[in-house]
């Protein structure tokens, strides 16, 4: 009787060990079947160049020259989201949006939106849109500054108010920042709220050398 009990105990132990080993071997396959709870909910925002790469971004631009970029959004919020991207432009001294700290504490730039891009993006889906832009500006040689007049975005022309770009002697150029703020519709409050993310491009607005016209 004692021997039989021991055999049964060993048999049970063998079965348990065999089962555990089988689970360890099968774990890669099981990981494909198991559904793990999501712990992070967020949105990605990006801009790529005209070839869908993060390489050849516009930088040195000319007055009225056309440049193409691609704006993208990836939704990982767990639900279909309604976004608005506010397009803005500023010089080096005008306020930018904040990008540090908790998302709920970040604030957008107080500058007016020049153009709004709207998008409905399903959960775990990607939205992308090509944007072709050009900037009209005037060079004031006497004061050595550039006055930005308008922005053309996908054939829509909008005025850029109160934007004067001073000469940057250290970087040797006239620099403006074209940026895109992400806003998310809050169903509980029935309004759009800044989603704490923005992307942008620093642009050097080139001017003619002496003897040339703009």
Short mmCIF file of C-alpha atoms in Angstrom, two decimals:
data_model
loop_
_atom_site.label_atom_id
_atom_site.label_comp_id
_atom_site.label_asym_id
_atom_site.label_seq_id
_atom_site.Cartn_x
_atom_site.Cartn_y
_atom_site.Cartn_z
CA UNK A 1 0.00 0.00 0.00
CA UNK A 2 2.77 2.42 0.87
CA UNK A 3 4.60 1.64 -2.37
CA UNK A 4 1.42 2.23 -4.35
CA UNK A 5 0.88 5.63 -2.74
CA UNK A 6 4.40 6.69 -3.58
CA UNK A 7 3.97 5.57 -7.19
CA UNK A 8 0.77 7.60 -7.46
CA UNK A 9 2.51 10.66 -5.98
CA UNK A 10 5.40 10.36 -8.40
CA UNK A 11 2.98 9.87 -11.26
CA UNK A 12 1.09 13.05 -10.33
CA UNK A 13 4.34 14.97 -10.01
CA UNK A 14 5.47 13.68 -13.42
CA UNK A 15 2.21 14.77 -15.03
CA UNK A 16 2.46 18.26 -13.52
CA UNK A 17 6.09 18.69 -14.60
CA UNK A 18 5.29 17.42 -18.09
CA UNK A 19 2.37 19.85 -18.35
CA UNK A 20 4.52 22.81 -17.25
CA UNK A 21 7.24 21.90 -19.76
CA UNK A 22 4.63 21.63 -22.49
CA UNK A 23 3.38 25.11 -21.66
CA UNK A 24 6.89 26.52 -21.79
CA UNK A 25 7.49 24.96 -25.20
CA UNK A 26 4.14 26.14 -26.51
CA UNK A 27 4.35 29.66 -25.04
CA UNK A 28 5.33 31.36 -28.35
CA UNK A 29 2.23 29.87 -29.96
CA UNK A 30 0.04 30.70 -26.98
CA UNK A 31 1.22 34.32 -27.02
CA UNK A 32 -0.44 34.67 -30.41
CA UNK A 33 -3.75 33.49 -29.01
CA UNK A 34 -3.83 35.22 -25.65
CA UNK A 35 -5.26 38.74 -25.50
CA UNK A 36 -3.39 40.97 -23.09
CA UNK A 37 -5.03 44.09 -21.65
CA UNK A 38 -3.80 47.36 -23.16
CA UNK A 39 -2.06 49.57 -20.65
CA UNK A 40 -1.16 52.57 -22.82
CA UNK A 41 -3.51 54.73 -24.85
CA UNK A 42 -1.99 57.44 -27.02
CA UNK A 43 -1.83 59.07 -30.44
CA UNK A 44 1.13 59.32 -32.79
CA UNK A 45 1.64 62.43 -34.92
CA UNK A 46 4.33 62.86 -37.57
CA UNK A 47 5.41 64.56 -40.77
CA UNK A 48 7.43 62.88 -43.52
CA UNK A 49 9.00 64.27 -46.66
CA UNK A 50 7.47 63.96 -50.14
CA UNK A 51 8.93 60.44 -50.45
CA UNK A 52 7.42 59.28 -47.14
CA UNK A 53 10.80 59.37 -45.45
CA UNK A 54 12.22 61.29 -42.50
CA UNK A 55 15.09 62.64 -44.58
CA UNK A 56 14.57 65.29 -47.24
CA UNK A 57 12.46 67.88 -45.45
CA UNK A 58 12.11 71.38 -46.91
CA UNK A 59 14.48 73.83 -45.25
CA UNK A 60 15.80 76.57 -47.52
CA UNK A 61 12.69 77.88 -49.22
CA UNK A 62 12.00 80.61 -51.75
CA UNK A 63 9.11 83.01 -51.97
CA UNK A 64 6.19 81.22 -53.64
CA UNK A 65 8.10 77.95 -54.02
CA UNK A 66 5.96 74.84 -53.50
CA UNK A 67 6.98 72.04 -51.13
CA UNK A 68 5.22 68.79 -50.24
CA UNK A 69 5.18 66.91 -46.95
CA UNK A 70 2.99 64.13 -45.55
CA UNK A 71 1.08 64.56 -42.30
CA UNK A 72 0.25 61.37 -40.40
CA UNK A 73 -1.80 60.28 -37.38
CA UNK A 74 -1.93 56.84 -35.72
CA UNK A 75 -4.73 56.18 -33.22
CA UNK A 76 -4.01 53.97 -30.19
CA UNK A 77 -6.72 55.36 -27.92
CA UNK A 78 -9.00 52.33 -27.89
CA UNK A 79 -11.83 54.01 -29.79
CA UNK A 80 -12.52 55.84 -33.05
CA UNK A 81 -11.18 59.36 -32.55
CA UNK A 82 -12.07 62.69 -34.14
CA UNK A 83 -9.02 64.91 -34.59
CA UNK A 84 -8.34 68.43 -35.76
CA UNK A 85 -4.84 69.52 -36.72
CA UNK A 86 -4.35 73.27 -36.42
CA UNK A 87 -1.75 74.66 -38.81
CA UNK A 88 0.18 77.65 -37.46
CA UNK A 89 3.25 79.72 -38.32
CA UNK A 90 5.53 81.73 -36.04
CA UNK A 91 8.85 83.51 -35.95
CA UNK A 92 11.60 82.73 -33.44
CA UNK A 93 10.22 85.03 -30.74
CA UNK A 94 6.52 84.17 -30.90
CA UNK A 95 5.14 81.57 -28.44
CA UNK A 96 5.23 77.88 -29.27
CA UNK A 97 3.13 75.06 -27.81
CA UNK A 98 4.53 73.29 -24.76
CA UNK A 99 5.93 69.78 -25.17
CA UNK A 100 6.97 68.75 -21.66
CA UNK A 101 5.13 67.40 -18.65
CA UNK A 102 1.84 65.46 -18.48
CA UNK A 103 -0.24 65.76 -21.63
CA UNK A 104 -3.17 67.28 -19.75
CA UNK A 105 -0.90 70.11 -18.55
CA UNK A 106 0.52 71.01 -21.97
CA UNK A 107 -0.80 74.12 -23.66
CA UNK A 108 -1.11 75.08 -27.33
CA UNK A 109 0.39 78.16 -28.91
CA UNK A 110 -1.92 81.18 -28.51
CA UNK A 111 -1.30 82.08 -32.15
CA UNK A 112 -4.36 81.77 -34.40
CA UNK A 113 -4.86 78.68 -36.52
CA UNK A 114 -4.35 79.44 -40.20
CA UNK A 115 -5.82 76.21 -41.50
CA UNK A 116 -7.61 73.22 -39.96
CA UNK A 117 -7.25 69.61 -41.08
CA UNK A 118 -9.88 67.19 -39.74
CA UNK A 119 -9.67 63.40 -39.54
CA UNK A 120 -11.69 60.50 -38.17
CA UNK A 121 -9.28 57.66 -37.34
CA UNK A 122 -10.44 54.22 -36.17
CA UNK A 123 -8.63 52.52 -33.29
CA UNK A 124 -5.27 51.04 -34.35
CA UNK A 125 -5.55 52.68 -37.76
CA UNK A 126 -3.34 55.20 -39.56
CA UNK A 127 -4.43 58.35 -41.41
CA UNK A 128 -2.11 60.26 -43.73
CA UNK A 129 -2.53 63.29 -45.96
CA UNK A 130 -0.12 65.01 -48.38
CA UNK A 131 0.21 68.77 -47.85
CA UNK A 132 1.70 71.09 -50.44
CA UNK A 133 2.57 74.53 -49.10
CA UNK A 134 4.19 77.76 -50.17
CA UNK A 135 4.88 80.98 -48.28
CA UNK A 136 4.63 84.47 -49.67
CA UNK A 137 6.91 87.01 -47.99
CA UNK A 138 8.62 90.32 -48.65
CA UNK A 139 12.21 91.17 -47.82
CA UNK A 140 12.75 94.62 -46.30
CA UNK A 141 16.39 95.32 -47.06
CA UNK A 142 16.52 98.56 -45.06
CA UNK A 143 15.50 96.90 -41.79
CA UNK A 144 16.99 93.51 -42.68
CA UNK A 145 13.84 91.56 -41.97
CA UNK A 146 11.25 89.44 -43.74
CA UNK A 147 7.53 90.19 -43.56
CA UNK A 148 5.44 87.04 -43.96
CA UNK A 149 2.25 87.79 -45.87
CA UNK A 150 0.42 84.54 -46.60
CA UNK A 151 0.51 80.76 -46.51
CA UNK A 152 -0.80 78.61 -49.34
CA UNK A 153 -1.76 75.09 -48.27
CA UNK A 154 -3.22 72.64 -50.80
CA UNK A 155 -4.30 75.55 -53.04
CA UNK A 156 -5.97 77.45 -50.18
CA UNK A 157 -4.38 80.85 -49.45
CA UNK A 158 -4.65 82.35 -45.96
CA UNK A 159 -3.13 85.52 -44.53
CA UNK A 160 -0.43 85.24 -41.86
CA UNK A 161 -1.04 88.14 -39.46
CA UNK A 162 1.67 90.03 -37.59
CA UNK A 163 4.62 87.84 -38.49
CA UNK A 164 7.92 89.63 -39.00
CA UNK A 165 11.08 87.54 -39.13
CA UNK A 166 14.32 89.15 -37.99
CA UNK A 167 17.76 88.22 -39.30
CA UNK A 168 19.40 85.53 -37.16
CA UNK A 169 23.08 86.46 -37.20
CA UNK A 170 24.30 83.24 -35.54
CA UNK A 171 22.41 80.92 -37.86
CA UNK A 172 22.63 83.38 -40.77
CA UNK A 173 19.08 83.22 -42.00
CA UNK A 174 15.45 84.28 -41.64
CA UNK A 175 13.77 81.43 -39.77
CA UNK A 176 10.08 80.71 -39.44
CA UNK A 177 8.40 77.67 -37.89
CA UNK A 178 5.52 75.95 -39.67
CA UNK A 179 3.87 73.67 -37.12
CA UNK A 180 0.90 71.39 -36.66
CA UNK A 181 -0.95 71.06 -33.34
CA UNK A 182 -3.07 67.99 -32.63
CA UNK A 183 -6.50 68.51 -31.07
CA UNK A 184 -8.87 65.73 -29.96
CA UNK A 185 -12.64 65.88 -29.65
CA UNK A 186 -13.77 65.29 -26.06
CA UNK A 187 -17.24 63.75 -26.12
CA UNK A 188 -17.89 64.41 -22.44
CA UNK A 189 -17.20 68.14 -22.80
CA UNK A 190 -18.46 68.39 -26.40
CA UNK A 191 -15.42 70.33 -27.59
CA UNK A 192 -11.94 69.91 -29.02
CA UNK A 193 -9.04 69.93 -26.56
CA UNK A 194 -5.33 70.24 -27.25
CA UNK A 195 -3.93 66.71 -27.31
CA UNK A 196 -0.44 67.71 -26.16
CA UNK A 197 1.34 66.92 -29.41
CA UNK A 198 2.75 68.97 -32.25
CA UNK A 199 5.25 68.61 -35.07
CA UNK A 200 6.82 71.24 -37.28
CA UNK A 201 9.52 72.41 -39.64
CA UNK A 202 12.00 75.24 -39.26
CA UNK A 203 12.22 77.03 -42.61
CA UNK A 204 14.91 79.43 -43.77
CA UNK A 205 13.21 82.01 -45.97
CA UNK A 206 15.92 82.84 -48.46
CA UNK A 207 16.15 86.31 -49.96
CA UNK A 208 17.78 87.50 -53.18
CA UNK A 209 21.37 88.59 -53.18
CA UNK A 210 22.18 92.17 -54.07
CA UNK A 211 21.18 92.99 -57.62
CA UNK A 212 18.40 90.38 -57.81
CA UNK A 213 14.69 90.94 -57.31
CA UNK A 214 12.42 88.90 -55.05
#
